[in-house]
């Protein structure tokens, strides 16, 4: 009887962890800018041995994205060669070395915030003052409101601004 109870508990824990992982993964898909290859990247880079958070934090040249994608294929990711090329091009375009880093607005300094194109020192100072008096920010909508950005401007830079739980790893 205890054996079946233990099996049931382990099963429930596994289902819970999978559901929590899917919920967390959905959060990171919003940091994939639009473009050809976005869906494939979400599909394959979010269901491998790491999650999308790791992918959206990276900034690499094409050669390194290519090495990463082919390494994943070598480890068993079921990616066809034409899909691999589309993913590599997408990752190079949206997460290349010239793209601004993903900034955690709950930990960033003023200097880090102004690295994001479209954020002025005044806006960065306003965000820091808000964070100091009100605590951590919880959403991108909150960031947009504090920075007082028009929707079209915010849409261009939202992929570089993160508010929420701390990073889960390298």
PDB file of C-alpha atoms in Angstrom:
ATOM      1  CA  UNK A   1       0.000   0.000   0.000  1.00  0.00           C
ATOM      2  CA  UNK A   2       2.784   2.432   0.909  1.00  0.00           C
ATOM      3  CA  UNK A   3       4.501   1.632  -2.365  1.00  0.00           C
ATOM      4  CA  UNK A   4       1.458   2.804  -4.362  1.00  0.00           C
ATOM      5  CA  UNK A   5       1.073   5.874  -2.168  1.00  0.00           C
ATOM      6  CA  UNK A   6       4.713   6.792  -2.832  1.00  0.00           C
ATOM      7  CA  UNK A   7       4.264   6.229  -6.575  1.00  0.00           C
ATOM      8  CA  UNK A   8       1.163   8.459  -6.527  1.00  0.00           C
ATOM      9  CA  UNK A   9       2.962  11.216  -4.635  1.00  0.00           C
ATOM     10  CA  UNK A  10       5.939  11.145  -7.001  1.00  0.00           C
ATOM     11  CA  UNK A  11       3.558  11.301  -9.965  1.00  0.00           C
ATOM     12  CA  UNK A  12       1.726  14.302  -8.506  1.00  0.00           C
ATOM     13  CA  UNK A  13       5.027  16.065  -7.839  1.00  0.00           C
ATOM     14  CA  UNK A  14       6.181  15.470 -11.422  1.00  0.00           C
ATOM     15  CA  UNK A  15       2.923  16.807 -12.884  1.00  0.00           C
ATOM     16  CA  UNK A  16       3.135  19.857 -10.613  1.00  0.00           C
ATOM     17  CA  UNK A  17       6.741  20.566 -11.654  1.00  0.00           C
ATOM     18  CA  UNK A  18       5.866  20.213 -15.349  1.00  0.00           C
ATOM     19  CA  UNK A  19       2.893  22.579 -14.978  1.00  0.00           C
ATOM     20  CA  UNK A  20       4.990  25.112 -13.057  1.00  0.00           C
ATOM     21  CA  UNK A  21       7.688  24.866 -15.725  1.00  0.00           C
ATOM     22  CA  UNK A  22       5.132  25.469 -18.492  1.00  0.00           C
ATOM     23  CA  UNK A  23       3.713  28.462 -16.634  1.00  0.00           C
ATOM     24  CA  UNK A  24       7.201  29.913 -16.167  1.00  0.00           C
ATOM     25  CA  UNK A  25       8.074  29.177 -19.803  1.00  0.00           C
ATOM     26  CA  UNK A  26       5.021  31.081 -21.052  1.00  0.00           C
ATOM     27  CA  UNK A  27       6.362  34.106 -19.185  1.00  0.00           C
ATOM     28  CA  UNK A  28       9.624  34.001 -21.175  1.00  0.00           C
ATOM     29  CA  UNK A  29       7.999  33.621 -24.612  1.00  0.00           C
ATOM     30  CA  UNK A  30       6.958  37.267 -24.317  1.00  0.00           C
ATOM     31  CA  UNK A  31      10.648  38.197 -24.571  1.00  0.00           C
ATOM     32  CA  UNK A  32      10.967  36.703 -28.052  1.00  0.00           C
ATOM     33  CA  UNK A  33      10.666  39.589 -30.512  1.00  0.00           C
ATOM     34  CA  UNK A  34       8.492  38.981 -33.572  1.00  0.00           C
ATOM     35  CA  UNK A  35      10.140  37.559 -36.657  1.00  0.00           C
ATOM     36  CA  UNK A  36      10.542  34.503 -38.803  1.00  0.00           C
ATOM     37  CA  UNK A  37      11.838  31.761 -36.524  1.00  0.00           C
ATOM     38  CA  UNK A  38      10.135  33.015 -33.360  1.00  0.00           C
ATOM     39  CA  UNK A  39       7.715  30.080 -33.116  1.00  0.00           C
ATOM     40  CA  UNK A  40      10.393  27.468 -33.808  1.00  0.00           C
ATOM     41  CA  UNK A  41      12.658  29.077 -31.218  1.00  0.00           C
ATOM     42  CA  UNK A  42       9.881  29.049 -28.622  1.00  0.00           C
ATOM     43  CA  UNK A  43       9.102  25.443 -29.443  1.00  0.00           C
ATOM     44  CA  UNK A  44      12.615  24.012 -29.388  1.00  0.00           C
ATOM     45  CA  UNK A  45      14.553  26.321 -27.091  1.00  0.00           C
ATOM     46  CA  UNK A  46      11.819  26.244 -24.481  1.00  0.00           C
ATOM     47  CA  UNK A  47      11.482  22.478 -24.338  1.00  0.00           C
ATOM     48  CA  UNK A  48      15.086  21.400 -24.156  1.00  0.00           C
ATOM     49  CA  UNK A  49      17.302  20.805 -21.142  1.00  0.00           C
ATOM     50  CA  UNK A  50      17.133  24.517 -20.315  1.00  0.00           C
ATOM     51  CA  UNK A  51      14.381  27.106 -20.618  1.00  0.00           C
ATOM     52  CA  UNK A  52      13.798  30.212 -22.696  1.00  0.00           C
ATOM     53  CA  UNK A  53      15.063  32.474 -19.939  1.00  0.00           C
ATOM     54  CA  UNK A  54      18.591  31.310 -20.668  1.00  0.00           C
ATOM     55  CA  UNK A  55      18.105  31.891 -24.402  1.00  0.00           C
ATOM     56  CA  UNK A  56      16.704  35.426 -24.123  1.00  0.00           C
ATOM     57  CA  UNK A  57      19.522  36.488 -21.805  1.00  0.00           C
ATOM     58  CA  UNK A  58      22.241  35.432 -24.285  1.00  0.00           C
ATOM     59  CA  UNK A  59      23.865  37.786 -26.803  1.00  0.00           C
ATOM     60  CA  UNK A  60      25.977  35.878 -29.320  1.00  0.00           C
ATOM     61  CA  UNK A  61      27.290  36.232 -32.868  1.00  0.00           C
ATOM     62  CA  UNK A  62      25.999  33.868 -35.552  1.00  0.00           C
ATOM     63  CA  UNK A  63      28.858  31.379 -35.139  1.00  0.00           C
ATOM     64  CA  UNK A  64      28.068  30.880 -31.460  1.00  0.00           C
ATOM     65  CA  UNK A  65      24.297  30.596 -32.036  1.00  0.00           C
ATOM     66  CA  UNK A  66      25.046  28.074 -34.770  1.00  0.00           C
ATOM     67  CA  UNK A  67      27.269  26.065 -32.403  1.00  0.00           C
ATOM     68  CA  UNK A  68      24.575  26.179 -29.718  1.00  0.00           C
ATOM     69  CA  UNK A  69      21.782  25.013 -32.030  1.00  0.00           C
ATOM     70  CA  UNK A  70      23.866  22.188 -33.531  1.00  0.00           C
ATOM     71  CA  UNK A  71      24.976  21.173 -30.042  1.00  0.00           C
ATOM     72  CA  UNK A  72      21.307  20.881 -29.068  1.00  0.00           C
ATOM     73  CA  UNK A  73      20.666  18.748 -32.155  1.00  0.00           C
ATOM     74  CA  UNK A  74      23.628  16.568 -31.187  1.00  0.00           C
ATOM     75  CA  UNK A  75      22.083  16.132 -27.746  1.00  0.00           C
ATOM     76  CA  UNK A  76      18.847  14.911 -29.261  1.00  0.00           C
ATOM     77  CA  UNK A  77      16.743  18.002 -30.033  1.00  0.00           C
ATOM     78  CA  UNK A  78      14.439  16.932 -32.908  1.00  0.00           C
ATOM     79  CA  UNK A  79      15.253  19.905 -35.150  1.00  0.00           C
ATOM     80  CA  UNK A  80      15.456  19.506 -38.947  1.00  0.00           C
ATOM     81  CA  UNK A  81      18.315  21.294 -40.740  1.00  0.00           C
ATOM     82  CA  UNK A  82      16.022  23.855 -42.424  1.00  0.00           C
ATOM     83  CA  UNK A  83      14.490  24.618 -39.009  1.00  0.00           C
ATOM     84  CA  UNK A  84      17.968  24.926 -37.500  1.00  0.00           C
ATOM     85  CA  UNK A  85      18.933  27.543 -40.083  1.00  0.00           C
ATOM     86  CA  UNK A  86      15.743  29.524 -39.429  1.00  0.00           C
ATOM     87  CA  UNK A  87      16.362  29.407 -35.663  1.00  0.00           C
ATOM     88  CA  UNK A  88      20.016  30.452 -36.076  1.00  0.00           C
ATOM     89  CA  UNK A  89      19.093  33.424 -38.285  1.00  0.00           C
ATOM     90  CA  UNK A  90      16.339  34.479 -35.871  1.00  0.00           C
ATOM     91  CA  UNK A  91      18.568  34.213 -32.780  1.00  0.00           C
ATOM     92  CA  UNK A  92      21.374  36.122 -34.503  1.00  0.00           C
ATOM     93  CA  UNK A  93      18.980  38.902 -35.529  1.00  0.00           C
ATOM     94  CA  UNK A  94      17.196  39.326 -32.203  1.00  0.00           C
ATOM     95  CA  UNK A  95      19.896  38.236 -29.712  1.00  0.00           C
ATOM     96  CA  UNK A  96      23.116  39.123 -31.507  1.00  0.00           C
ATOM     97  CA  UNK A  97      26.049  40.864 -29.806  1.00  0.00           C
ATOM     98  CA  UNK A  98      24.880  44.351 -30.872  1.00  0.00           C
ATOM     99  CA  UNK A  99      21.428  43.926 -29.272  1.00  0.00           C
ATOM    100  CA  UNK A 100      20.955  45.551 -25.850  1.00  0.00           C
ATOM    101  CA  UNK A 101      21.051  43.128 -22.925  1.00  0.00           C
ATOM    102  CA  UNK A 102      17.951  41.979 -21.068  1.00  0.00           C
ATOM    103  CA  UNK A 103      17.840  44.263 -18.034  1.00  0.00           C
ATOM    104  CA  UNK A 104      16.226  43.304 -14.736  1.00  0.00           C
ATOM    105  CA  UNK A 105      14.599  46.590 -13.736  1.00  0.00           C
ATOM    106  CA  UNK A 106      14.460  45.407 -10.126  1.00  0.00           C
ATOM    107  CA  UNK A 107      18.245  45.219  -9.894  1.00  0.00           C
ATOM    108  CA  UNK A 108      19.501  47.563 -12.622  1.00  0.00           C
ATOM    109  CA  UNK A 109      21.463  50.728 -12.024  1.00  0.00           C
ATOM    110  CA  UNK A 110      20.712  53.974 -13.827  1.00  0.00           C
ATOM    111  CA  UNK A 111      23.659  53.331 -16.167  1.00  0.00           C
ATOM    112  CA  UNK A 112      22.313  49.888 -17.083  1.00  0.00           C
ATOM    113  CA  UNK A 113      18.846  51.269 -17.762  1.00  0.00           C
ATOM    114  CA  UNK A 114      20.078  53.999 -20.128  1.00  0.00           C
ATOM    115  CA  UNK A 115      21.837  51.335 -22.227  1.00  0.00           C
ATOM    116  CA  UNK A 116      18.373  50.489 -23.524  1.00  0.00           C
ATOM    117  CA  UNK A 117      17.634  52.663 -26.572  1.00  0.00           C
ATOM    118  CA  UNK A 118      14.764  55.014 -25.800  1.00  0.00           C
ATOM    119  CA  UNK A 119      15.335  55.278 -22.033  1.00  0.00           C
ATOM    120  CA  UNK A 120      16.691  58.620 -20.865  1.00  0.00           C
ATOM    121  CA  UNK A 121      18.525  59.366 -17.612  1.00  0.00           C
ATOM    122  CA  UNK A 122      15.402  61.150 -16.363  1.00  0.00           C
ATOM    123  CA  UNK A 123      13.250  58.083 -17.002  1.00  0.00           C
ATOM    124  CA  UNK A 124      15.825  55.766 -15.417  1.00  0.00           C
ATOM    125  CA  UNK A 125      15.998  57.999 -12.337  1.00  0.00           C
ATOM    126  CA  UNK A 126      12.186  58.005 -12.134  1.00  0.00           C
ATOM    127  CA  UNK A 127      12.139  54.211 -12.262  1.00  0.00           C
ATOM    128  CA  UNK A 128      14.812  53.934  -9.556  1.00  0.00           C
ATOM    129  CA  UNK A 129      12.940  56.398  -7.337  1.00  0.00           C
ATOM    130  CA  UNK A 130       9.722  54.436  -7.799  1.00  0.00           C
ATOM    131  CA  UNK A 131      11.513  51.175  -6.969  1.00  0.00           C
ATOM    132  CA  UNK A 132      13.057  52.703  -3.844  1.00  0.00           C
ATOM    133  CA  UNK A 133       9.765  54.052  -2.497  1.00  0.00           C
ATOM    134  CA  UNK A 134       7.382  51.304  -3.639  1.00  0.00           C
ATOM    135  CA  UNK A 135       9.458  48.142  -3.888  1.00  0.00           C
ATOM    136  CA  UNK A 136      10.024  45.783  -6.772  1.00  0.00           C
ATOM    137  CA  UNK A 137       8.165  46.128 -10.042  1.00  0.00           C
ATOM    138  CA  UNK A 138       6.028  43.182 -11.070  1.00  0.00           C
ATOM    139  CA  UNK A 139       5.104  43.642 -14.735  1.00  0.00           C
ATOM    140  CA  UNK A 140       6.035  45.184 -18.034  1.00  0.00           C
ATOM    141  CA  UNK A 141       2.887  47.315 -17.886  1.00  0.00           C
ATOM    142  CA  UNK A 142       4.148  48.838 -14.644  1.00  0.00           C
ATOM    143  CA  UNK A 143       7.500  49.580 -16.304  1.00  0.00           C
ATOM    144  CA  UNK A 144       5.770  51.291 -19.251  1.00  0.00           C
ATOM    145  CA  UNK A 145       3.657  53.447 -16.944  1.00  0.00           C
ATOM    146  CA  UNK A 146       6.596  54.526 -14.775  1.00  0.00           C
ATOM    147  CA  UNK A 147       8.751  55.358 -17.787  1.00  0.00           C
ATOM    148  CA  UNK A 148       5.764  57.170 -19.350  1.00  0.00           C
ATOM    149  CA  UNK A 149       6.452  55.651 -22.751  1.00  0.00           C
ATOM    150  CA  UNK A 150       4.062  55.650 -25.680  1.00  0.00           C
ATOM    151  CA  UNK A 151       2.881  52.168 -26.636  1.00  0.00           C
ATOM    152  CA  UNK A 152       4.810  52.105 -29.931  1.00  0.00           C
ATOM    153  CA  UNK A 153       8.075  53.132 -28.229  1.00  0.00           C
ATOM    154  CA  UNK A 154       7.603  50.625 -25.440  1.00  0.00           C
ATOM    155  CA  UNK A 155       6.825  47.858 -27.939  1.00  0.00           C
ATOM    156  CA  UNK A 156      10.280  48.363 -29.511  1.00  0.00           C
ATOM    157  CA  UNK A 157      12.162  48.056 -26.196  1.00  0.00           C
ATOM    158  CA  UNK A 158      10.000  45.784 -24.038  1.00  0.00           C
ATOM    159  CA  UNK A 159      12.063  42.751 -25.062  1.00  0.00           C
ATOM    160  CA  UNK A 160      15.012  44.195 -23.142  1.00  0.00           C
ATOM    161  CA  UNK A 161      13.208  44.979 -19.874  1.00  0.00           C
ATOM    162  CA  UNK A 162      12.299  42.345 -17.294  1.00  0.00           C
ATOM    163  CA  UNK A 163      10.448  42.685 -14.018  1.00  0.00           C
ATOM    164  CA  UNK A 164       9.609  39.774 -11.831  1.00  0.00           C
ATOM    165  CA  UNK A 165      11.270  36.876 -10.141  1.00  0.00           C
ATOM    166  CA  UNK A 166      15.075  36.792 -10.073  1.00  0.00           C
ATOM    167  CA  UNK A 167      16.963  34.830 -12.716  1.00  0.00           C
ATOM    168  CA  UNK A 168      17.038  31.064 -12.182  1.00  0.00           C
ATOM    169  CA  UNK A 169      20.532  30.465 -13.450  1.00  0.00           C
ATOM    170  CA  UNK A 170      23.262  31.319 -15.942  1.00  0.00           C
TER     171      UNK A 170
END
